[in-house]
C-alpha cells in the first residue's frame, strides 16, 4: 500500500459525550440546571442526533430530511442541519443552540483514540502517505494540531470544501490524487460502511473499525499496520 486514507469522527477521533458537551456550554453561561434536568436534556439532545459526531437521530424530522441528506456539502448546510435538530429540544435560552454547535468544533471536544498517534507515526516512518477524508461541515485541522497529530497528515479532503460527500467516489479520488497514489494501492479506514465503503468503487481496499467511546476501543487501529505491509 502506498497510502492510507482515514475517516475522522469515530475512526481517528471521538467526540465527547452529549452530557459533557452540554455541561461545557452551560459552564460559559449564567444558566444552571439541576442534575436530573441536565441529564434529561442531554438524553433528549442525543436522541435528536443534535451532536455532530455523536449518535445519529433516532428519527429525522420530515422538515429536515432534505437538509440532513446533504448536510456535509457545505458549512451552512451542516450548521443548519444540526442546529435544526438541536432546536427540537427546549433549552433555557435560544442562543444555546448555536453555542452547542460551536462547542462541537472545538479541539477540546474531541479525543484521539489511544492508538491513533502510534499508527500515524508508524505510517510516516514507513513512508506511507496519510490522508483524512471526512464528511464534515467545518475545518477539523485545528483538532489535529491541538492534539499533536497534524504532522502525520499529508492531505485533508473535507466534504464541505469540495461540495461532495462520501460515498461519492469523487471525494476519494481527490484524496488519492493529493497523495499521488493509484487508488489500487490505497487503503481506506473508516467506521461507516455506507459512506467509507464508497472508496471501493475506485479500487481502494477498505477496512472498518467500530465507532465506540475512546475508553472502549484502545487498539482497533493497530491492524492497519499489518494491512499495509
Short mmCIF file of C-alpha atoms in Angstrom, two decimals:
data_model
loop_
_atom_site.label_atom_id
_atom_site.label_comp_id
_atom_site.label_asym_id
_atom_site.label_seq_id
_atom_site.Cartn_x
_atom_site.Cartn_y
_atom_site.Cartn_z
CA UNK A 1 0.00 0.00 0.00
CA UNK A 2 1.28 3.43 -0.95
CA UNK A 3 -1.17 5.43 1.16
CA UNK A 4 -3.85 5.19 3.82
CA UNK A 5 -6.98 7.33 3.99
CA UNK A 6 -8.67 7.75 7.34
CA UNK A 7 -12.11 8.94 8.30
CA UNK A 8 -12.13 11.46 11.16
CA UNK A 9 -15.04 11.03 13.58
CA UNK A 10 -15.34 7.55 15.02
CA UNK A 11 -12.11 6.45 13.36
CA UNK A 12 -9.18 8.62 14.49
CA UNK A 13 -11.09 10.84 16.95
CA UNK A 14 -14.21 10.62 19.08
CA UNK A 15 -16.45 13.48 20.16
CA UNK A 16 -17.15 14.00 23.87
CA UNK A 17 -20.34 12.62 25.39
CA UNK A 18 -23.57 14.54 24.96
CA UNK A 19 -23.66 15.32 28.68
CA UNK A 20 -20.07 16.64 28.65
CA UNK A 21 -20.95 18.75 25.59
CA UNK A 22 -23.94 20.30 27.32
CA UNK A 23 -22.03 20.89 30.57
CA UNK A 24 -19.17 22.64 28.76
CA UNK A 25 -21.55 25.09 27.10
CA UNK A 26 -23.58 25.80 30.22
CA UNK A 27 -20.38 26.46 32.18
CA UNK A 28 -19.76 29.52 30.00
CA UNK A 29 -23.23 30.97 30.60
CA UNK A 30 -25.24 32.23 33.60
CA UNK A 31 -27.71 29.37 33.16
CA UNK A 32 -27.77 26.48 35.59
CA UNK A 33 -29.63 23.19 35.55
CA UNK A 34 -30.02 20.73 38.39
CA UNK A 35 -28.50 17.30 37.75
CA UNK A 36 -31.71 15.42 36.86
CA UNK A 37 -32.75 18.19 34.44
CA UNK A 38 -29.30 18.33 32.83
CA UNK A 39 -29.24 14.55 32.39
CA UNK A 40 -32.74 14.59 30.89
CA UNK A 41 -31.90 17.33 28.39
CA UNK A 42 -28.68 15.54 27.42
CA UNK A 43 -30.68 12.40 26.67
CA UNK A 44 -33.13 14.38 24.54
CA UNK A 45 -30.29 16.00 22.59
CA UNK A 46 -28.73 12.60 22.00
CA UNK A 47 -31.98 11.11 20.77
CA UNK A 48 -32.42 14.11 18.49
CA UNK A 49 -28.95 13.50 17.00
CA UNK A 50 -28.01 17.09 17.73
CA UNK A 51 -24.32 16.40 18.46
CA UNK A 52 -22.34 16.05 15.24
CA UNK A 53 -20.05 13.06 15.60
CA UNK A 54 -22.33 11.55 18.21
CA UNK A 55 -25.37 9.32 17.80
CA UNK A 56 -27.47 9.67 14.67
CA UNK A 57 -31.04 10.89 15.17
CA UNK A 58 -33.47 8.19 16.22
CA UNK A 59 -35.74 9.78 13.62
CA UNK A 60 -35.02 12.68 11.25
CA UNK A 61 -37.96 15.11 11.27
CA UNK A 62 -39.71 15.31 7.91
CA UNK A 63 -39.00 19.03 7.53
CA UNK A 64 -35.25 18.40 7.97
CA UNK A 65 -34.93 15.24 5.87
CA UNK A 66 -33.81 17.01 2.70
CA UNK A 67 -31.29 19.12 4.58
CA UNK A 68 -29.99 16.11 6.52
CA UNK A 69 -29.25 14.21 3.32
CA UNK A 70 -26.83 16.90 2.06
CA UNK A 71 -25.65 18.32 5.39
CA UNK A 72 -21.96 17.70 4.74
CA UNK A 73 -21.81 19.53 1.42
CA UNK A 74 -21.31 23.00 2.93
CA UNK A 75 -20.66 24.76 6.22
CA UNK A 76 -24.05 26.44 6.05
CA UNK A 77 -25.96 23.21 5.47
CA UNK A 78 -24.09 21.45 8.27
CA UNK A 79 -24.87 24.14 10.84
CA UNK A 80 -28.49 24.38 9.73
CA UNK A 81 -28.99 20.61 9.98
CA UNK A 82 -27.52 20.17 13.43
CA UNK A 83 -28.95 23.32 14.99
CA UNK A 84 -32.27 22.32 13.44
CA UNK A 85 -32.12 19.03 15.33
CA UNK A 86 -30.96 20.77 18.50
CA UNK A 87 -33.89 23.17 18.41
CA UNK A 88 -36.22 20.20 18.79
CA UNK A 89 -35.10 20.21 22.42
CA UNK A 90 -36.13 23.18 24.62
CA UNK A 91 -33.15 24.90 26.27
CA UNK A 92 -33.00 27.75 28.83
CA UNK A 93 -32.07 30.23 26.09
CA UNK A 94 -32.37 30.05 22.27
CA UNK A 95 -28.76 31.17 21.89
CA UNK A 96 -27.57 27.93 23.45
CA UNK A 97 -28.31 26.01 20.26
CA UNK A 98 -25.63 27.91 18.33
CA UNK A 99 -23.31 27.75 21.34
CA UNK A 100 -23.65 23.96 21.36
CA UNK A 101 -22.85 23.80 17.66
CA UNK A 102 -19.79 25.99 18.16
CA UNK A 103 -18.59 23.82 21.04
CA UNK A 104 -18.52 20.67 18.93
CA UNK A 105 -15.97 22.33 16.60
CA UNK A 106 -13.58 22.99 19.50
CA UNK A 107 -10.47 20.76 19.76
CA UNK A 108 -11.34 20.33 23.44
CA UNK A 109 -14.50 18.46 22.43
CA UNK A 110 -12.50 15.73 20.68
CA UNK A 111 -10.17 12.99 21.88
CA UNK A 112 -7.93 10.84 19.67
CA UNK A 113 -8.26 7.09 20.00
CA UNK A 114 -5.42 5.68 22.15
CA UNK A 115 -3.62 4.03 19.22
CA UNK A 116 -4.07 6.84 16.68
CA UNK A 117 -0.71 8.50 17.32
CA UNK A 118 1.20 5.21 17.18
CA UNK A 119 -0.41 4.17 13.90
CA UNK A 120 0.06 7.55 12.21
CA UNK A 121 3.66 7.81 13.43
CA UNK A 122 4.49 4.32 12.17
CA UNK A 123 2.96 5.02 8.76
CA UNK A 124 5.08 8.15 8.50
CA UNK A 125 8.22 6.17 9.40
CA UNK A 126 7.40 3.65 6.67
CA UNK A 127 6.99 6.39 4.08
CA UNK A 128 3.29 5.69 3.56
CA UNK A 129 1.14 8.70 2.69
CA UNK A 130 -1.73 9.61 5.01
CA UNK A 131 -4.91 11.43 4.11
CA UNK A 132 -8.01 12.34 6.11
CA UNK A 133 -11.28 12.10 4.19
CA UNK A 134 -14.24 13.35 6.19
CA UNK A 135 -17.89 14.17 5.72
CA UNK A 136 -17.92 17.37 7.75
CA UNK A 137 -19.05 20.99 7.66
CA UNK A 138 -16.09 22.72 9.34
CA UNK A 139 -12.30 22.79 9.38
CA UNK A 140 -11.00 19.92 11.51
CA UNK A 141 -7.32 20.77 11.02
CA UNK A 142 -7.12 22.63 14.38
CA UNK A 143 -8.24 19.43 16.14
CA UNK A 144 -5.27 17.55 14.69
CA UNK A 145 -2.88 20.40 15.51
CA UNK A 146 -4.10 20.73 19.10
CA UNK A 147 -3.65 17.01 19.71
CA UNK A 148 -0.23 16.86 18.04
CA UNK A 149 -1.27 14.71 15.07
CA UNK A 150 -1.23 17.25 12.24
CA UNK A 151 2.40 16.49 11.39
CA UNK A 152 1.45 12.98 10.32
CA UNK A 153 -1.23 14.01 7.81
CA UNK A 154 -0.24 14.76 4.22
CA UNK A 155 -3.67 15.78 2.90
CA UNK A 156 -7.09 16.72 4.23
CA UNK A 157 -10.07 16.20 1.94
CA UNK A 158 -13.19 17.58 3.61
CA UNK A 159 -16.64 17.28 2.07
CA UNK A 160 -17.70 20.87 2.71
CA UNK A 161 -14.62 22.18 0.90
CA UNK A 162 -15.48 20.19 -2.23
CA UNK A 163 -19.29 20.26 -2.19
CA UNK A 164 -19.48 16.49 -2.35
CA UNK A 165 -19.79 13.90 0.39
CA UNK A 166 -18.93 10.24 0.88
CA UNK A 167 -19.74 7.71 -0.52
CA UNK A 168 -19.32 9.68 -3.74
CA UNK A 169 -16.08 8.29 -5.27
CA UNK A 170 -15.05 11.80 -6.33
CA UNK A 171 -14.05 12.68 -2.77
CA UNK A 172 -11.77 9.64 -2.51
CA UNK A 173 -10.38 10.39 -5.96
CA UNK A 174 -9.35 13.87 -4.82
CA UNK A 175 -7.59 12.34 -1.82
CA UNK A 176 -5.70 9.78 -3.89
CA UNK A 177 -4.62 12.47 -6.32
CA UNK A 178 -3.45 14.70 -3.45
CA UNK A 179 -1.24 11.86 -2.24
CA UNK A 180 -0.07 10.94 -5.74
CA UNK A 181 -1.30 7.38 -5.21
CA UNK A 182 -3.03 4.94 -7.51
CA UNK A 183 -6.35 4.06 -5.78
CA UNK A 184 -5.48 0.38 -6.15
CA UNK A 185 -2.58 0.96 -3.75
CA UNK A 186 -4.66 2.85 -1.18
CA UNK A 187 -6.37 1.61 1.99
CA UNK A 188 -9.44 3.48 3.29
CA UNK A 189 -10.09 3.14 7.03
CA UNK A 190 -13.45 4.21 8.42
CA UNK A 191 -16.32 3.38 10.73
CA UNK A 192 -19.25 3.82 8.34
CA UNK A 193 -19.75 1.03 5.83
CA UNK A 194 -22.09 3.04 3.63
CA UNK A 195 -20.01 6.22 3.49
CA UNK A 196 -16.44 4.95 3.73
CA UNK A 197 -17.18 1.91 1.61
CA UNK A 198 -17.54 4.25 -1.36
CA UNK A 199 -13.76 4.11 -1.78
CA UNK A 200 -14.08 0.55 -3.09
CA UNK A 201 -15.61 1.91 -6.30
CA UNK A 202 -12.18 3.31 -7.18
CA UNK A 203 -10.41 0.07 -6.38
CA UNK A 204 -9.26 1.07 -2.90
CA UNK A 205 -9.08 -1.58 -0.22
CA UNK A 206 -11.43 -0.75 2.69
CA UNK A 207 -11.08 -1.60 6.38
CA UNK A 208 -13.68 -0.82 9.05
CA UNK A 209 -13.44 -0.07 12.76
CA UNK A 210 -16.26 0.27 15.27
CA UNK A 211 -17.40 3.75 16.30
CA UNK A 212 -17.06 3.33 20.06
CA UNK A 213 -16.07 5.55 23.01
CA UNK A 214 -12.33 6.11 23.35
CA UNK A 215 -12.02 4.07 26.55
CA UNK A 216 -13.70 1.09 24.88
CA UNK A 217 -11.53 0.97 21.78
CA UNK A 218 -7.84 1.04 22.72
CA UNK A 219 -6.26 -0.80 19.79
CA UNK A 220 -8.66 -1.20 16.85
CA UNK A 221 -6.42 0.85 14.53
CA UNK A 222 -3.32 -1.30 15.03
CA UNK A 223 -4.35 -3.92 12.40
CA UNK A 224 -3.93 -1.17 9.78
CA UNK A 225 -0.17 -1.56 10.16
CA UNK A 226 -0.37 -5.21 9.16
CA UNK A 227 -2.70 -4.47 6.25
CA UNK A 228 -0.33 -2.01 4.62
CA UNK A 229 2.63 -4.37 4.96
#
